[in-house]
mmCIF file of C-alpha atoms and ligand atoms in Angstrom:
data_model
loop_
_atom_site.group_PDB
_atom_site.id
_atom_site.type_symbol
_atom_site.label_atom_id
_atom_site.label_comp_id
_atom_site.label_asym_id
_atom_site.label_seq_id
_atom_site.Cartn_x
_atom_site.Cartn_y
_atom_site.Cartn_z
ATOM 1 C CA MET A 102 0.827 3.562 2.864
ATOM 2 C CA ASP A 103 -0.761 2.342 -0.361
ATOM 3 C CA TYR A 104 -3.794 0.741 1.251
ATOM 4 C CA LEU A 105 -5.632 0.429 -2.045
ATOM 5 C CA ARG A 106 -2.939 -1.874 -3.423
ATOM 6 C CA ILE A 107 -2.544 -3.764 -0.152
ATOM 7 C CA ARG A 108 -6.276 -4.316 0.254
ATOM 8 C CA THR A 109 -6.602 -5.361 -3.380
ATOM 9 C CA ASN A 110 -3.892 -7.972 -2.881
ATOM 10 C CA PHE A 111 -5.563 -9.365 0.233
ATOM 11 C CA GLU A 112 -8.952 -9.422 -1.459
ATOM 12 C CA ARG A 113 -7.434 -11.269 -4.395
ATOM 13 C CA HIS A 114 -6.378 -13.873 -1.808
ATOM 14 C CA GLY A 115 -9.935 -14.299 -0.529
ATOM 15 C CA PHE A 116 -9.961 -11.898 2.428
ATOM 16 C CA THR A 117 -12.435 -9.145 3.014
ATOM 17 C CA THR A 118 -10.787 -5.968 4.238
ATOM 18 C CA ARG A 119 -11.716 -2.828 6.128
ATOM 19 C CA LEU A 120 -9.682 0.265 6.833
ATOM 20 C CA PHE A 121 -10.087 2.620 9.773
ATOM 21 C CA SER A 122 -8.155 5.731 10.736
ATOM 22 C CA THR A 123 -8.191 4.993 14.447
ATOM 23 C CA LYS A 124 -8.385 2.051 16.808
ATOM 24 C CA GLU A 125 -11.543 3.548 18.296
ATOM 25 C CA ALA A 126 -13.262 3.435 14.905
ATOM 26 C CA ALA A 127 -12.162 -0.167 14.402
ATOM 27 C CA CYS A 128 -13.464 -1.004 17.877
ATOM 28 C CA ASP A 129 -16.844 0.578 17.098
ATOM 29 C CA TYR A 130 -17.060 -1.392 13.855
ATOM 30 C CA LEU A 131 -16.478 -4.728 15.594
ATOM 31 C CA ASP A 132 -18.791 -3.741 18.447
ATOM 32 C CA ASP A 133 -21.626 -3.084 15.970
ATOM 33 C CA LEU A 134 -20.876 -6.244 14.028
ATOM 34 C CA LEU A 135 -20.624 -8.824 16.823
ATOM 35 C CA GLN A 136 -23.475 -9.513 19.223
ATOM 36 C CA ASN A 137 -24.547 -12.633 21.122
ATOM 37 C CA GLN A 138 -21.508 -14.541 19.902
ATOM 38 C CA THR A 139 -18.858 -16.692 21.509
ATOM 39 C CA ILE A 140 -15.554 -15.133 20.541
ATOM 40 C CA GLY A 141 -12.032 -16.437 21.098
ATOM 41 C CA PHE A 142 -9.131 -13.986 21.246
ATOM 42 C CA GLY A 143 -5.552 -14.734 20.313
ATOM 43 C CA GLY A 144 -2.755 -13.307 22.440
ATOM 44 C CA SER A 145 -2.310 -9.779 21.138
ATOM 45 C CA GLU A 146 -0.979 -6.439 22.273
ATOM 46 C CA THR A 147 -3.037 -4.861 19.493
ATOM 47 C CA LEU A 148 -6.296 -6.121 20.980
ATOM 48 C CA ARG A 149 -5.164 -5.058 24.444
ATOM 49 C CA GLU A 150 -4.297 -1.527 23.284
ATOM 50 C CA MET A 151 -7.707 -1.251 21.613
ATOM 51 C CA GLY A 152 -9.546 -2.296 24.749
ATOM 52 C CA LEU A 153 -11.476 -4.646 22.488
ATOM 53 C CA PHE A 154 -12.082 -7.303 25.123
ATOM 54 C CA GLU A 155 -13.803 -4.809 27.393
ATOM 55 C CA VAL A 156 -15.954 -3.509 24.532
ATOM 56 C CA LEU A 157 -17.023 -6.855 23.064
ATOM 57 C CA GLN A 158 -17.684 -8.625 26.341
ATOM 58 C CA ARG A 159 -20.659 -6.320 26.950
ATOM 59 C CA LYS A 160 -22.653 -8.158 24.274
ATOM 60 C CA ASN A 161 -20.735 -11.390 23.750
ATOM 61 C CA ALA A 162 -18.958 -14.197 25.572
ATOM 62 C CA VAL A 163 -15.290 -13.397 24.982
ATOM 63 C CA ILE A 164 -12.601 -15.921 25.919
ATOM 64 C CA TRP A 165 -9.042 -14.648 26.253
ATOM 65 C CA HIS A 166 -6.081 -16.236 27.980
ATOM 66 C CA ASN A 167 -4.522 -12.765 28.389
ATOM 67 C CA LYS A 168 -7.216 -12.174 31.023
ATOM 68 C CA VAL A 169 -7.131 -15.640 32.559
ATOM 69 C CA PRO A 170 -3.767 -17.188 31.665
ATOM 70 C CA SER A 171 -4.236 -20.938 31.413
ATOM 71 C CA LEU A 172 -4.105 -23.766 28.938
ATOM 72 C CA ALA A 173 -7.774 -24.496 29.661
ATOM 73 C CA VAL A 174 -8.774 -20.993 28.569
ATOM 74 C CA ARG A 175 -6.653 -21.309 25.424
ATOM 75 C CA LYS A 176 -8.449 -24.574 24.622
ATOM 76 C CA LEU A 177 -11.845 -22.997 25.249
ATOM 77 C CA ALA A 178 -11.011 -20.030 23.003
ATOM 78 C CA ASN A 179 -10.058 -22.513 20.303
ATOM 79 C CA CYS A 180 -13.635 -23.862 20.247
ATOM 80 C CA ALA A 181 -15.192 -20.493 19.347
ATOM 81 C CA ASP A 182 -16.844 -19.906 16.000
ATOM 82 C CA ILE A 183 -15.403 -16.416 15.850
ATOM 83 C CA TYR A 184 -11.742 -15.691 16.445
ATOM 84 C CA ILE A 185 -10.057 -12.318 16.678
ATOM 85 C CA THR A 186 -6.342 -11.828 16.704
ATOM 86 C CA GLY A 187 -3.565 -9.510 15.700
ATOM 87 C CA ALA A 188 -0.710 -10.466 13.433
ATOM 88 C CA ASN A 189 3.030 -10.353 13.889
ATOM 89 C CA ALA A 190 3.410 -9.167 10.307
ATOM 90 C CA VAL A 191 1.480 -8.925 7.059
ATOM 91 C CA THR A 192 2.781 -8.262 3.587
ATOM 92 C CA GLU A 193 1.862 -5.684 1.001
ATOM 93 C CA THR A 194 1.390 -8.642 -1.318
ATOM 94 C CA GLY A 195 -1.384 -10.124 0.819
ATOM 95 C CA GLU A 196 -0.001 -12.714 3.236
ATOM 96 C CA ILE A 197 0.015 -13.024 7.036
ATOM 97 C CA VAL A 198 2.971 -14.292 9.079
ATOM 98 C CA ASN A 199 2.673 -15.287 12.728
ATOM 99 C CA ILE A 200 4.977 -16.906 15.262
ATOM 100 C CA ASP A 201 3.587 -18.707 18.291
ATOM 101 C CA GLY A 202 5.002 -20.393 21.326
ATOM 102 C CA THR A 203 2.024 -22.584 22.197
ATOM 103 C CA GLY A 204 0.434 -22.636 18.747
ATOM 104 C CA ASN A 205 -3.102 -21.728 19.807
ATOM 105 C CA ARG A 206 -3.265 -18.728 17.492
ATOM 106 C CA VAL A 207 -1.568 -20.453 14.586
ATOM 107 C CA ALA A 208 -4.025 -23.339 14.992
ATOM 108 C CA MET A 209 -7.125 -21.134 15.014
ATOM 109 C CA THR A 210 -6.045 -19.010 12.079
ATOM 110 C CA ALA A 211 -5.564 -22.191 10.045
ATOM 111 C CA PHE A 212 -8.604 -24.237 11.110
ATOM 112 C CA GLY A 213 -11.504 -24.046 13.517
ATOM 113 C CA PRO A 214 -13.550 -20.861 13.511
ATOM 114 C CA GLN A 215 -16.157 -19.925 10.956
ATOM 115 C CA THR A 216 -14.771 -16.414 10.827
ATOM 116 C CA CYS A 217 -11.396 -15.012 11.756
ATOM 117 C CA TYR A 218 -10.727 -11.292 12.113
ATOM 118 C CA TYR A 219 -7.202 -9.907 12.104
ATOM 119 C CA VAL A 220 -6.691 -6.397 13.459
ATOM 120 C CA VAL A 221 -3.570 -4.961 11.860
ATOM 121 C CA GLY A 222 -1.832 -1.672 12.650
ATOM 122 C CA LYS A 223 0.315 0.015 10.024
ATOM 123 C CA ASN A 224 3.518 -0.962 11.816
ATOM 124 C CA LYS A 225 2.790 -4.621 10.908
ATOM 125 C CA ILE A 226 2.848 -4.070 7.153
ATOM 126 C CA THR A 227 6.001 -5.229 5.398
ATOM 127 C CA ALA A 228 7.033 -5.473 1.773
ATOM 128 C CA SER A 229 7.509 -9.222 1.434
ATOM 129 C CA ILE A 230 7.305 -12.551 3.232
ATOM 130 C CA GLY A 231 11.056 -12.314 3.913
ATOM 131 C CA ASP A 232 10.610 -8.920 5.517
ATOM 132 C CA ALA A 233 7.598 -10.200 7.460
ATOM 133 C CA TYR A 234 9.636 -13.120 8.794
ATOM 134 C CA ALA A 235 12.447 -10.747 9.772
ATOM 135 C CA ARG A 236 9.946 -8.504 11.541
ATOM 136 C CA CYS A 237 8.546 -11.464 13.470
ATOM 137 C CA LYS A 238 12.011 -12.530 14.586
ATOM 138 C CA ASN A 239 13.669 -9.199 15.236
ATOM 139 C CA VAL A 240 10.791 -6.998 16.386
ATOM 140 C CA ALA A 241 7.683 -8.900 17.474
ATOM 141 C CA ALA A 242 9.250 -11.914 19.187
ATOM 142 C CA PRO A 243 11.892 -9.985 21.186
ATOM 143 C CA LEU A 244 9.294 -7.498 22.441
ATOM 144 C CA ASN A 245 6.927 -10.326 23.316
ATOM 145 C CA ALA A 246 9.733 -12.208 25.035
ATOM 146 C CA ARG A 247 10.448 -9.126 27.115
ATOM 147 C CA ARG A 248 6.731 -8.646 27.848
ATOM 148 C CA VAL A 249 6.299 -12.177 29.201
ATOM 149 C CA GLY A 250 9.652 -12.172 30.988
ATOM 150 C CA ALA A 251 11.073 -15.003 28.883
ATOM 151 C CA LYS A 252 14.711 -15.812 29.597
ATOM 152 C CA THR A 253 15.829 -15.567 25.994
ATOM 153 C CA PRO A 254 18.790 -13.773 24.425
ATOM 154 C CA CYS A 255 16.496 -11.517 22.393
ATOM 155 C CA ALA A 256 14.864 -10.249 25.572
ATOM 156 C CA ALA A 257 18.220 -9.666 27.228
ATOM 157 C CA LYS A 258 20.543 -8.571 24.419
ATOM 158 C CA GLY A 259 19.109 -5.636 22.620
ATOM 159 C CA GLY A 260 16.183 -7.153 20.845
ATOM 160 C CA ARG A 261 17.466 -9.173 17.926
ATOM 161 C CA CYS A 262 16.908 -12.861 17.362
ATOM 162 C CA HIS A 263 19.776 -15.209 18.221
ATOM 163 C CA ASP A 264 17.932 -18.332 17.033
ATOM 164 C CA CYS A 265 18.177 -19.604 20.558
ATOM 165 C CA ASP A 266 17.765 -23.084 21.992
ATOM 166 C CA SER A 267 16.612 -21.621 25.264
ATOM 167 C CA PRO A 268 13.867 -23.483 27.165
ATOM 168 C CA GLY A 269 12.006 -20.169 27.204
ATOM 169 C CA ARG A 270 12.107 -19.801 23.415
ATOM 170 C CA ILE A 271 8.815 -18.276 22.315
ATOM 171 C CA CYS A 272 9.304 -18.958 18.601
ATOM 172 C CA ARG A 273 8.142 -22.535 18.099
ATOM 173 C CA ILE A 274 5.588 -22.483 15.297
ATOM 174 C CA ILE A 275 5.549 -20.167 12.308
ATOM 175 C CA SER A 276 2.615 -19.849 9.938
ATOM 176 C CA ILE A 277 2.225 -18.124 6.609
ATOM 177 C CA ILE A 278 -1.385 -17.676 5.553
ATOM 178 C CA GLU A 279 -1.129 -17.320 1.789
ATOM 179 C CA ARG A 280 -4.835 -17.584 1.029
ATOM 180 C CA VAL A 281 -7.942 -17.775 3.194
ATOM 181 C CA PRO A 282 -8.160 -21.369 4.473
ATOM 182 C CA LEU A 283 -10.887 -23.383 2.774
ATOM 183 C CA GLY A 284 -14.165 -23.258 4.651
ATOM 184 C CA MET A 285 -13.277 -20.149 6.666
ATOM 185 C CA LYS A 286 -14.093 -16.463 6.253
ATOM 186 C CA CYS A 287 -11.288 -14.066 7.076
ATOM 187 C CA GLU A 288 -11.283 -10.310 7.369
ATOM 188 C CA ILE A 289 -8.377 -7.941 7.785
ATOM 189 C CA VAL A 290 -9.281 -4.871 9.819
ATOM 190 C CA PHE A 291 -6.529 -2.401 8.971
ATOM 191 C CA VAL A 292 -5.974 0.493 11.349
ATOM 192 C CA ASP A 293 -3.842 3.361 10.091
ATOM 193 C CA GLN A 294 -2.026 3.698 13.399
ATOM 194 C CA GLU A 295 0.797 1.881 15.107
ATOM 195 C CA LEU A 296 -0.702 -0.897 17.205
ATOM 196 C CA GLY A 297 0.922 -3.659 19.200
ATOM 197 C CA PHE A 298 4.265 -5.262 18.401
HETATM 198 S S1 SF4 B 221 14.321 -17.757 18.509
HETATM 199 FE FE1 SF4 B 221 14.865 -17.222 20.621
HETATM 200 S S2 SF4 B 221 16.204 -15.418 20.397
HETATM 201 FE FE2 SF4 B 221 15.092 -15.650 18.474
HETATM 202 S S3 SF4 B 221 13.331 -14.302 18.694
HETATM 203 FE FE3 SF4 B 221 12.694 -16.392 19.268
HETATM 204 S S4 SF4 B 221 12.945 -16.468 21.478
HETATM 205 FE FE4 SF4 B 221 14.099 -14.698 20.741
#
């Protein structure tokens, strides 16, 4: 993975970037960085696999609907000044692509927090926005649909998107972050391991 080129492209787009070899090292970095903060988490297998909630909640107030699934918790998380999330896909050229069902993550990565951190495993890196979109639809969304037990064709039929009209469709809002939103700081925490979907 050519992280130098990838990080350069993200930094050209206004992001700061970090690179860690392991999820434990990334966890330690965020643990050292964040203290006495209110932090919202986006829904993320990456964050779950890292155990980041458990680490950060020792010194911060961390709000995560994956721990307490409710709309109220999602709304509370979306008032935090610091937001941490994964990404469904990023590009080597320096963009982030996410698909949401409820839109809480897409909303917070576009507007709201002072600082947004994305934790990104190497399996999320794609060549282009087209490839990122395809990854979202044919890898991330089907696995997420299966995880949440959604009654969608992608969850039932071998994992590819069928562009369904199912009531359980989890793909409802798609965002492409091309540059850091005005007024926000954004950091990409790359981890050179496979993490999440
Ligand atoms: S549009 Fe429907 S079939 Fe396609 S990935 Fe989303 S939920 Fe699955």
